């Protein structure tokens, strides 16, 4: 294990999608060199590299895997769809456990083709959580429901607010099902302070990206570097602090401009912005 | 005045932006021929044609102007910005009165450059409403706060939910400040049924567009023709009915594909979709 960095970055985690141009070895080396102690990983690159091998790589670099993205997509209707989704989520749990992270981020899934019933879709998410949570708990993994911005409600995630995520999570013990507080998805909501206070020990991850406009076509890759947009990160930091959250603070930005730059330079910028815009002044 | 159409369209209003390719005379003729009794107008084309002249045109065609879009943009900080916005909104009120509509739709405005304070911006909207509402009431015009989808919160409208709109509107008498229920902006919100019930007589307009994906760049022109997306229009219709709303039902779709087609054909399609997807079955 590396000692904790003395540079104010002790809680910082880099979600690998922020510097997607890096391979896993580049990620491990880059974060270790920059004194960034945590990484958030994604299933596809980890599977490609080998789960055990990726776990060893991060461990050897002294890095903590703070979350695995992502399970979920639990809104399908048919028995076959449902069984396939549950099986895939069990694999995601196994991968999280192998990587040594206790947090599996869940993106719940959108509306099935032809459906207009958000409520029923959310209930199917609850049903799936009931099946998955005990399996995950046995492996030391907590399911973390991530509310996504309402612009993703139809095609990606029917859980749009922290309040909705908590309505689902609270049906289960707090150590089994938590929630993700991601500034990009929640910044606009005037109820988010109440939601964070309500979440308390259910906060399983705290993720950061800034909100910038204009949004690009498809809107997925429109996230902003910290400080470039309208999110008040210090306020969010204070809110999760007040709710008792002491875990990693993960920067997860999907932005093609960042992907086209030198990864080391991007990470230095992320660390600098984190100190300037996120840490208490 | 034309008699009420016997075709199920008695509450239908066409917002002119849905068929932006039509001039005002084409709009008047097209709606009258199709048996669509209402039109929602926009300030720029009305100003270009002449306000009194547009009022006469619609009256002579037997059409009711159901709303004027739009006032608002009330979130500026400086004294000059603020005075200019108030003056422009007073002109919008005058135009609404001249057109014979009691409903001026307000898009509140986004965050000023460099600001991250949504709460303060919403309070500036409230301050402006306090100045504008008496002026509007004297002219028989009600200010209608339109909550816009949260994806517009930074650059267009800091009022993102019906609940937020009502928090603002309820500081004023119901006959002076109302709200707009637009399915496109509100469909994702699990609290919308409560909001509509709470709104009651404050519902100043009921507007329809469907939610479709993928969203185009800039996201403004991504609205769907009724029935093409994920909005449950019958449910919304039942909710506003139950809240006591008996006014016009206005179709407002911004979609470049509709703008490239023959207007008469688009209006026939709107009427057909309205009967199929909106009216009780």
Coordinates of C-alpha atoms in Angstrom, one line a residue:
Chain A
X1 CA 0.0 0.0 0.0
X2 CA 1.1 3.5 -0.8
X3 CA 0.9 6.0 2.1
X4 CA -2.0 8.4 1.9
X5 CA -1.1 11.2 -0.4
X6 CA -0.2 14.4 1.5
X7 CA -1.6 16.6 -1.3
X8 CA -5.3 17.0 -0.5
X9 CA -6.2 14.2 -2.8
X10 CA -6.7 11.5 -0.2
X11 CA -10.4 11.0 -1.1
X12 CA -10.0 11.5 -4.8
X13 CA -10.9 8.6 -7.2
X14 CA -10.6 8.7 -10.9
X15 CA -13.4 6.9 -12.8
X16 CA -11.6 5.4 -15.7
X17 CA -14.2 6.6 -18.3
X18 CA -12.9 10.1 -17.6
X19 CA -9.6 9.1 -19.3
X20 CA -11.0 6.4 -21.5
X21 CA -7.9 6.7 -23.8
X22 CA -5.8 5.0 -21.1
X23 CA -5.4 1.2 -20.9
X24 CA -5.7 -0.3 -17.4
X25 CA -1.9 -0.4 -16.9
X26 CA -1.7 3.3 -18.0
X27 CA -4.5 4.1 -15.6
X28 CA -2.8 2.3 -12.7
X29 CA 0.5 4.0 -13.4
X30 CA -1.0 7.4 -14.1
X31 CA -3.0 7.5 -10.9
X32 CA -0.2 6.1 -8.7
X33 CA 2.2 8.8 -10.1
X34 CA -0.3 11.6 -9.6
X35 CA -1.0 10.6 -6.0
X36 CA -4.6 9.8 -6.8
X37 CA -5.5 6.9 -4.5
X38 CA -8.7 5.6 -6.0
X39 CA -10.0 4.3 -9.3
X40 CA -13.6 3.6 -10.5
X41 CA -13.7 0.8 -13.0
X42 CA -16.0 -0.3 -15.8
X43 CA -17.0 -3.8 -16.5
X44 CA -16.1 -4.0 -20.2
X45 CA -12.4 -2.9 -20.0
X46 CA -12.0 -5.0 -16.9
X47 CA -13.4 -8.1 -18.5
X48 CA -11.2 -7.6 -21.6
X49 CA -8.1 -7.3 -19.5
X50 CA -9.1 -10.1 -17.1
X51 CA -10.9 -9.5 -13.8
X52 CA -8.3 -11.1 -11.5
X53 CA -5.5 -9.5 -13.5
X54 CA -7.0 -6.1 -13.2
X55 CA -7.5 -6.6 -9.5
X56 CA -3.8 -7.5 -9.1
X57 CA -2.8 -4.5 -11.2
X58 CA -4.6 -2.0 -9.1
X59 CA -3.5 -3.7 -5.9
X60 CA 0.1 -3.7 -6.9
X61 CA -0.1 0.0 -7.8
X62 CA -1.5 0.7 -4.3
X63 CA -4.8 1.8 -5.7
X64 CA -8.3 1.2 -4.2
X65 CA -11.1 0.3 -6.5
X66 CA -13.8 2.6 -5.3
X67 CA -16.7 1.3 -7.5
X68 CA -17.5 -0.9 -10.4
X69 CA -19.8 0.5 -13.1
X70 CA -22.2 -0.9 -13.8
X71 CA -25.0 -3.4 -13.2
X72 CA -28.6 -2.7 -13.7
X73 CA -30.9 -2.6 -16.8
X74 CA -33.5 -4.4 -14.7
X75 CA -36.7 -3.1 -16.4
X76 CA -37.2 -5.8 -19.0
X77 CA -40.6 -7.5 -19.0
X78 CA -40.3 -11.0 -20.3
X79 CA -39.1 -14.0 -18.2
X80 CA -36.1 -14.5 -20.5
X81 CA -35.1 -10.9 -20.4
X82 CA -35.4 -10.8 -16.7
X83 CA -33.4 -14.0 -16.1
X84 CA -30.7 -12.7 -18.4
X85 CA -30.5 -9.4 -16.6
X86 CA -30.3 -11.1 -13.2
X87 CA -27.6 -13.5 -14.3
X88 CA -25.6 -10.6 -15.7
X89 CA -26.0 -8.6 -12.5
X90 CA -24.8 -11.6 -10.5
X91 CA -21.7 -11.7 -12.7
X92 CA -21.2 -8.0 -12.0
X93 CA -21.4 -8.6 -8.3
X94 CA -18.8 -11.4 -8.7
X95 CA -16.5 -9.0 -10.6
X96 CA -16.9 -6.2 -8.0
X97 CA -16.0 -8.7 -5.2
X98 CA -13.0 -9.9 -7.2
X99 CA -11.8 -6.3 -7.6
X100 CA -12.2 -5.7 -3.9
X101 CA -14.8 -2.9 -4.2
X102 CA -17.9 -2.9 -2.0
X103 CA -19.9 -0.7 -4.5
X104 CA -21.6 -1.9 -7.6
X105 CA -23.3 1.0 -9.4
X106 CA -26.6 0.2 -10.9
X107 CA -28.2 2.0 -13.8
X108 CA -31.7 0.8 -13.6
X109 CA -32.7 0.7 -17.2
X110 CA -35.2 2.6 -19.3
X111 CA -38.7 1.8 -20.6
X112 CA -39.1 -1.4 -22.6
X113 CA -40.1 -0.7 -26.3
X114 CA -43.7 0.5 -26.5
X115 CA -44.2 1.0 -22.8
X116 CA -45.2 4.3 -21.2
X117 CA -45.4 3.1 -17.6
X118 CA -42.6 4.5 -15.5
X119 CA -44.1 3.3 -12.3
X120 CA -44.3 -0.3 -13.4
X121 CA -40.7 -0.2 -14.6
X122 CA -39.5 1.1 -11.3
X123 CA -41.4 -1.7 -9.5
X124 CA -39.6 -4.2 -11.7
X125 CA -36.3 -2.7 -10.5
X126 CA -37.5 -3.2 -6.9
X127 CA -38.3 -6.8 -7.7
X128 CA -34.9 -7.4 -9.2
X129 CA -33.2 -5.7 -6.2
X130 CA -34.9 -8.1 -3.9
X131 CA -33.4 -11.0 -5.8
X132 CA -29.9 -9.5 -6.1
X133 CA -29.3 -7.9 -2.8
X134 CA -28.8 -11.1 -0.7
X135 CA -26.5 -12.5 -3.4
X136 CA -24.5 -9.3 -3.3
X137 CA -24.4 -9.1 0.5
X138 CA -23.0 -12.6 0.7
X139 CA -20.1 -11.4 -1.4
X140 CA -19.5 -8.1 0.5
X141 CA -21.0 -5.9 -2.3
X142 CA -23.6 -3.2 -1.8
X143 CA -25.9 -2.4 -4.7
X144 CA -25.8 1.3 -5.4
X145 CA -28.8 2.7 -7.2
X146 CA -27.8 5.7 -9.4
X147 CA -30.5 8.2 -10.2
X148 CA -29.8 9.5 -13.7
X149 CA -30.8 12.9 -15.0
X150 CA -34.4 13.0 -16.2
X151 CA -33.3 13.4 -19.8
X152 CA -32.3 9.7 -19.6
X153 CA -35.6 8.5 -18.1
X154 CA -37.0 6.8 -21.2
X155 CA -33.9 5.1 -22.6
X156 CA -31.4 4.5 -19.8
X157 CA -32.8 4.9 -16.3
X158 CA -36.3 5.2 -15.0
X159 CA -34.9 6.4 -11.6
X160 CA -34.5 10.1 -12.1
X161 CA -34.2 11.7 -8.6
X162 CA -32.5 10.9 -5.4
X163 CA -35.9 10.7 -3.8
X164 CA -37.0 8.0 -6.2
X165 CA -33.7 6.1 -5.6
X166 CA -34.3 6.2 -1.9
X167 CA -37.9 5.1 -2.2
X168 CA -36.4 1.9 -3.8
X169 CA -33.3 1.6 -1.6
X170 CA -35.2 2.0 1.7
X171 CA -37.1 -1.3 1.0
X172 CA -33.8 -3.0 1.9
X173 CA -31.2 -2.8 4.7
X174 CA -28.9 0.2 4.3
X175 CA -25.8 -2.1 4.1
X176 CA -27.3 -4.0 1.1
X177 CA -28.8 -1.3 -1.1
X178 CA -27.4 2.3 -1.3
X179 CA -27.5 5.2 -3.6
X180 CA -25.1 7.1 -5.8
X181 CA -25.0 10.9 -5.5
X182 CA -23.7 12.2 -8.8
X183 CA -23.7 16.0 -9.2
X184 CA -24.2 15.8 -12.9
X185 CA -27.6 14.1 -12.5
X186 CA -28.9 15.8 -9.4
X187 CA -27.6 19.4 -9.5
X188 CA -30.9 20.9 -10.8
X189 CA -33.1 19.4 -8.1
X190 CA -34.2 21.8 -5.3
X191 CA -35.0 18.7 -3.2
X192 CA -31.5 17.3 -3.4
X193 CA -30.4 18.6 0.0
X194 CA -33.3 16.9 1.7
X195 CA -32.5 13.7 -0.3
X196 CA -28.8 13.7 0.7
X197 CA -29.8 14.2 4.4
X198 CA -32.3 11.4 4.1
X199 CA -29.8 9.1 2.4
X200 CA -27.3 9.3 5.2
X201 CA -25.4 6.0 5.5
X202 CA -27.0 4.9 2.2
X203 CA -24.6 7.1 0.2
X204 CA -22.5 4.4 -1.5
X205 CA -20.7 6.7 -3.9
X206 CA -20.2 10.4 -4.5
X207 CA -19.5 11.2 -8.2
X208 CA -18.6 14.5 -9.8
X209 CA -19.0 16.0 -13.2
X210 CA -20.0 19.5 -14.2
X211 CA -23.1 20.5 -16.2
X212 CA -22.3 22.3 -19.4
X213 CA -24.3 23.3 -22.4
X214 CA -25.0 23.0 -25.3
X215 CA -25.6 19.3 -24.9
X216 CA -24.3 17.2 -27.8
X217 CA -26.5 14.9 -29.9
X218 CA -27.5 11.9 -27.8
X219 CA -26.5 13.9 -24.7
X220 CA -24.4 11.1 -23.1
X221 CA -21.0 12.7 -23.7
X222 CA -21.9 16.2 -22.7
X223 CA -20.4 16.2 -19.2
X224 CA -18.1 19.0 -18.2
X225 CA -14.7 19.2 -16.5
X226 CA -15.1 20.4 -12.9
X227 CA -15.4 24.1 -12.7
X228 CA -16.5 24.6 -16.4
X229 CA -20.2 24.6 -15.7
X230 CA -23.0 25.3 -13.3
X231 CA -22.6 22.8 -10.5
X232 CA -21.8 24.1 -7.0
X233 CA -19.4 21.3 -6.0
X234 CA -18.6 22.7 -2.6
X235 CA -22.2 22.8 -1.7
X236 CA -22.6 19.1 -2.6
X237 CA -19.5 18.2 -0.7
X238 CA -20.8 20.0 2.4
X239 CA -24.1 18.2 2.0
X240 CA -22.7 14.7 1.8
X241 CA -20.3 15.5 4.6
X242 CA -23.2 16.6 6.8
X243 CA -24.9 13.4 5.9
X244 CA -22.0 11.5 7.3
X245 CA -20.3 10.4 4.1
X246 CA -16.6 9.9 4.4
X247 CA -15.9 7.8 1.4
X248 CA -14.1 8.4 -1.9
X249 CA -15.0 11.3 -4.2
X250 CA -15.0 10.0 -7.7
X251 CA -14.7 12.1 -10.8
X252 CA -16.6 10.6 -13.7
X253 CA -16.7 12.8 -16.8
X254 CA -17.8 11.5 -20.3
X255 CA -16.4 14.1 -22.7
X256 CA -14.9 13.5 -26.1
X257 CA -12.6 16.6 -25.8
X258 CA -11.0 15.1 -22.6
X259 CA -10.6 11.8 -24.4
X260 CA -8.7 13.4 -27.2
X261 CA -6.0 14.9 -24.9
X262 CA -3.0 13.5 -23.1
X263 CA -4.2 11.4 -20.2
X264 CA -1.5 12.7 -17.8
X265 CA -2.4 16.2 -18.6
X266 CA -6.2 15.5 -18.1
X267 CA -5.5 13.9 -14.7
X268 CA -3.4 16.8 -13.5
X269 CA -6.2 19.1 -14.6
X270 CA -8.8 17.0 -12.7
X271 CA -6.7 17.1 -9.5
X272 CA -6.2 20.8 -9.8
X273 CA -9.9 21.5 -10.4
X274 CA -10.8 19.1 -7.6
X275 CA -8.7 21.2 -5.2
X276 CA -10.0 24.5 -6.5
X277 CA -13.7 23.7 -6.9
X278 CA -14.5 20.7 -4.6
X279 CA -12.5 20.9 -1.5
X280 CA -13.6 23.3 1.2
X281 CA -11.8 26.7 0.6
Chain B
X1 CA -67.5 32.9 -34.6
X2 CA -67.5 29.5 -36.1
X3 CA -69.7 26.9 -34.3
X4 CA -67.8 24.5 -32.1
X5 CA -66.4 21.7 -34.3
X6 CA -68.4 18.5 -34.0
X7 CA -65.4 16.4 -34.5
X8 CA -63.9 15.8 -31.1
X9 CA -61.5 18.7 -31.6
X10 CA -63.4 21.3 -29.6
X11 CA -60.6 21.8 -27.1
X12 CA -57.7 21.4 -29.5
X13 CA -55.3 24.3 -30.1
X14 CA -52.4 24.3 -32.4
X15 CA -49.3 26.1 -31.2
X16 CA -47.9 27.8 -34.3
X17 CA -44.4 26.6 -33.7
X18 CA -45.6 23.1 -34.5
X19 CA -46.1 24.2 -38.1
X20 CA -43.5 26.9 -38.2
X21 CA -43.4 26.8 -42.0
X22 CA -46.9 28.4 -42.1
X23 CA -47.3 32.2 -42.2
X24 CA -50.0 33.6 -39.9
X25 CA -52.6 33.7 -42.7
X26 CA -51.8 30.1 -43.6
X27 CA -52.1 29.2 -39.9
X28 CA -55.5 30.9 -39.7
X29 CA -56.8 29.3 -42.9
X30 CA -55.3 25.9 -42.1
X31 CA -56.8 25.7 -38.6
X32 CA -60.2 27.0 -39.7
X33 CA -60.4 24.5 -42.5
X34 CA -59.3 21.6 -40.2
X35 CA -61.9 22.5 -37.6
X36 CA -59.2 23.2 -35.0
X37 CA -60.6 26.1 -32.9
X38 CA -57.6 27.4 -31.1
X39 CA -54.1 28.7 -31.8
X40 CA -51.1 29.4 -29.6
X41 CA -49.0 32.2 -30.9
X42 CA -45.4 33.4 -30.5
X43 CA -44.3 36.9 -30.1
X44 CA -41.8 37.2 -32.9
X45 CA -44.0 36.2 -35.8
X46 CA -46.9 38.2 -34.4
X47 CA -44.8 41.3 -34.0
X48 CA -43.5 40.9 -37.6
X49 CA -47.1 40.6 -38.9
X50 CA -48.4 43.3 -36.6
X51 CA -50.1 42.6 -33.4
X52 CA -53.5 44.2 -34.1
X53 CA -53.5 42.7 -37.6
X54 CA -52.8 39.3 -36.2
X55 CA -55.6 39.7 -33.7
X56 CA -58.0 40.6 -36.5
X57 CA -56.8 37.7 -38.7
X58 CA -57.5 35.1 -36.0
X59 CA -60.8 36.7 -35.0
X60 CA -62.0 36.8 -38.6
X61 CA -61.1 33.1 -39.0
X62 CA -63.2 32.3 -35.9
X63 CA -60.1 31.2 -34.0
X64 CA -59.4 31.7 -30.3
X65 CA -55.8 32.6 -29.3
X66 CA -55.2 30.3 -26.4
X67 CA -51.8 31.5 -25.3
X68 CA -49.0 33.8 -26.2
X69 CA -45.4 32.5 -25.9
X70 CA -43.5 33.9 -24.3
X71 CA -42.5 36.3 -21.6
X72 CA -40.0 35.5 -18.9
X73 CA -36.2 35.5 -18.9
X74 CA -36.3 37.2 -15.5
X75 CA -33.2 35.9 -13.9
X76 CA -30.7 38.6 -14.8
X77 CA -28.8 40.3 -12.0
X78 CA -28.0 43.9 -12.9
X79 CA -30.4 46.8 -12.6
X80 CA -30.3 47.4 -16.3
X81 CA -30.9 43.8 -17.3
X82 CA -33.7 43.6 -14.8
X83 CA -35.4 46.8 -16.0
X84 CA -35.1 45.7 -19.7
X85 CA -36.6 42.3 -18.9
X86 CA -39.5 43.9 -17.0
X87 CA -40.2 46.3 -19.8
X88 CA -40.1 43.5 -22.4
X89 CA -42.5 41.5 -20.3
X90 CA -44.9 44.5 -20.0
X91 CA -44.9 44.6 -23.8
X92 CA -45.6 40.9 -23.9
X93 CA -48.6 41.4 -21.6
X94 CA -49.9 44.2 -23.9
X95 CA -49.5 41.9 -26.9
X96 CA -51.4 39.1 -25.1
X97 CA -54.2 41.5 -24.3
X98 CA -54.4 42.8 -27.8
X99 CA -54.6 39.2 -29.1
X100 CA -57.4 38.5 -26.7
X101 CA -55.7 35.7 -24.8
X102 CA -55.6 35.6 -21.0
X103 CA -52.5 33.5 -20.9
X104 CA -49.0 34.7 -21.2
X105 CA -46.5 31.8 -21.0
X106 CA -43.4 32.6 -19.0
X107 CA -40.1 30.8 -19.5
X108 CA -38.3 32.0 -16.4
X109 CA -34.7 32.1 -17.7
X110 CA -31.5 30.3 -16.9
X111 CA -28.5 31.1 -14.7
X112 CA -26.6 34.3 -15.5
X113 CA -23.0 33.8 -16.7
X114 CA -20.8 32.5 -14.0
X115 CA -23.6 31.9 -11.5
X116 CA -24.2 28.5 -9.9
X117 CA -27.1 29.6 -7.6
X118 CA -30.4 28.2 -8.8
X119 CA -32.2 29.3 -5.6
X120 CA -31.2 32.9 -6.0
X121 CA -32.2 32.9 -9.6
X122 CA -35.7 31.5 -8.7
X123 CA -36.1 34.2 -6.1
X124 CA -35.3 36.8 -8.8
X125 CA -38.2 35.3 -10.8
X126 CA -40.5 35.7 -7.8
X127 CA -39.4 39.4 -7.4
X128 CA -40.2 40.0 -11.1
X129 CA -43.6 38.3 -10.8
X130 CA -44.5 40.6 -8.0
X131 CA -43.8 43.6 -10.3
X132 CA -45.5 42.1 -13.4
X133 CA -48.6 40.4 -12.0
X134 CA -50.6 43.6 -11.1
X135 CA -49.8 45.1 -14.5
X136 CA -50.9 41.9 -16.2
X137 CA -54.1 41.6 -14.1
X138 CA -55.1 45.1 -15.0
X139 CA -55.1 44.0 -18.7
X140 CA -56.9 40.7 -18.1
X141 CA -53.8 38.6 -18.6
X142 CA -52.6 35.8 -16.3
X143 CA -48.9 35.0 -16.0
X144 CA -48.3 31.3 -16.6
X145 CA -45.1 29.9 -15.2
X146 CA -43.9 27.1 -17.4
X147 CA -41.6 24.5 -15.7
X148 CA -39.1 23.3 -18.4
X149 CA -37.4 19.9 -18.4
X150 CA -34.4 19.9 -16.0
X151 CA -32.1 19.6 -19.1
X152 CA -32.9 23.3 -19.6
X153 CA -32.2 24.4 -16.1
X154 CA -28.9 26.2 -16.7
X155 CA -29.5 28.0 -19.9
X156 CA -33.2 28.5 -20.3
X157 CA -35.4 27.9 -17.2
X158 CA -34.4 27.5 -13.6
X159 CA -37.9 26.3 -12.9
X160 CA -37.8 22.6 -13.6
X161 CA -40.7 21.0 -11.9
X162 CA -44.4 21.7 -11.4
X163 CA -43.8 21.8 -7.7
X164 CA -41.2 24.5 -8.1
X165 CA -43.6 26.5 -10.4
X166 CA -46.3 26.2 -7.8
X167 CA -44.0 27.3 -5.0
X168 CA -43.5 30.5 -7.0
X169 CA -47.1 30.9 -8.3
X170 CA -48.7 30.4 -4.9
X171 CA -47.2 33.6 -3.6
X172 CA -49.8 35.3 -5.8
X173 CA -53.5 35.1 -6.3
X174 CA -54.5 32.2 -8.6
X175 CA -56.2 34.5 -11.1
X176 CA -52.9 36.4 -11.5
X177 CA -50.2 33.8 -11.7
X178 CA -50.8 30.3 -13.0
X179 CA -48.7 27.4 -14.3
X180 CA -48.3 25.5 -17.6
X181 CA -48.6 21.8 -17.6
X182 CA -46.6 20.6 -20.6
X183 CA -46.2 16.9 -20.9
X184 CA -42.8 17.1 -22.6
X185 CA -41.3 18.8 -19.6
X186 CA -43.1 16.9 -16.8
X187 CA -43.7 13.3 -18.0
X188 CA -40.7 11.8 -16.1
X189 CA -41.7 13.2 -12.7
X190 CA -43.3 10.7 -10.2
X191 CA -44.7 13.7 -8.3
X192 CA -46.5 15.2 -11.2
X193 CA -49.9 13.8 -10.3
X194 CA -49.6 15.5 -6.9
X195 CA -48.5 18.7 -8.6
X196 CA -51.4 18.8 -11.0
X197 CA -53.9 18.2 -8.2
X198 CA -52.2 20.9 -6.1
X199 CA -52.3 23.3 -9.1
X200 CA -56.1 23.0 -9.6
X201 CA -57.4 26.4 -10.8
X202 CA -53.8 27.6 -11.4
X203 CA -53.5 25.4 -14.5
X204 CA -53.4 28.2 -17.1
X205 CA -52.4 26.0 -20.1
X206 CA -52.1 22.3 -20.9
X207 CA -49.6 21.7 -23.7
X208 CA -48.6 18.5 -25.4
X209 CA -45.6 17.0 -27.0
X210 CA -44.2 13.5 -26.9
X211 CA -40.8 12.5 -25.5
X212 CA -38.6 10.8 -28.1
X213 CA -34.9 9.8 -28.2
X214 CA -32.1 10.2 -29.2
X215 CA -32.1 13.9 -28.4
X216 CA -30.6 16.1 -31.1
X217 CA -27.7 18.4 -30.4
X218 CA -28.8 21.4 -28.3
X219 CA -31.9 19.3 -27.4
X220 CA -34.4 22.0 -28.2
X221 CA -35.9 20.5 -31.3
X222 CA -36.2 17.0 -30.1
X223 CA -39.9 16.9 -29.3
X224 CA -42.0 14.1 -30.8
X225 CA -45.4 13.9 -32.5
X226 CA -48.1 12.7 -30.2
X227 CA -47.9 8.9 -30.0
X228 CA -44.3 8.6 -31.2
X229 CA -42.8 8.5 -27.7
X230 CA -43.1 7.6 -24.1
X231 CA -45.7 10.1 -22.8
X232 CA -49.0 8.7 -21.5
X233 CA -51.2 11.5 -22.7
X234 CA -54.5 10.0 -21.5
X235 CA -53.1 9.9 -18.0
X236 CA -52.2 13.6 -18.2
X237 CA -55.6 14.4 -19.6
X238 CA -57.3 12.6 -16.8
X239 CA -55.1 14.3 -14.2
X240 CA -55.8 17.9 -15.5
X241 CA -59.5 17.0 -15.8
X242 CA -59.6 15.8 -12.3
X243 CA -57.9 19.0 -11.2
X244 CA -60.8 20.9 -12.8
X245 CA -59.1 22.2 -15.9
X246 CA -61.6 22.6 -18.8
X247 CA -59.5 24.9 -21.0
X248 CA -57.8 24.4 -24.4
X249 CA -55.3 21.6 -25.1
X250 CA -52.5 22.9 -27.0
X251 CA -50.1 20.9 -29.2
X252 CA -46.6 22.4 -29.2
X253 CA -44.0 20.3 -30.9
X254 CA -40.6 21.7 -32.0
X255 CA -39.3 19.2 -34.5
X256 CA -37.5 19.9 -37.7
X257 CA -38.9 16.9 -39.5
X258 CA -42.5 18.3 -39.0
X259 CA -41.3 21.7 -40.2
X260 CA -40.1 20.1 -43.5
X261 CA -43.5 18.6 -44.4
X262 CA -46.7 20.1 -45.8
X263 CA -48.4 22.0 -43.1
X264 CA -51.9 20.7 -43.9
X265 CA -50.7 17.2 -43.7
X266 CA -49.0 17.8 -40.4
X267 CA -52.1 19.4 -38.9
X268 CA -54.3 16.4 -40.1
X269 CA -51.8 14.1 -38.4
X270 CA -51.8 16.2 -35.2
X271 CA -55.6 16.0 -35.1
X272 CA -55.6 12.3 -35.7
X273 CA -53.0 11.6 -33.1
X274 CA -54.9 13.8 -30.6
X275 CA -58.0 11.8 -31.1
X276 CA -56.1 8.5 -30.9
X277 CA -53.7 9.2 -28.0
X278 CA -55.1 12.1 -26.0
X279 CA -58.9 11.9 -25.8
X280 CA -60.4 9.3 -23.5
X281 CA -60.9 6.1 -25.4

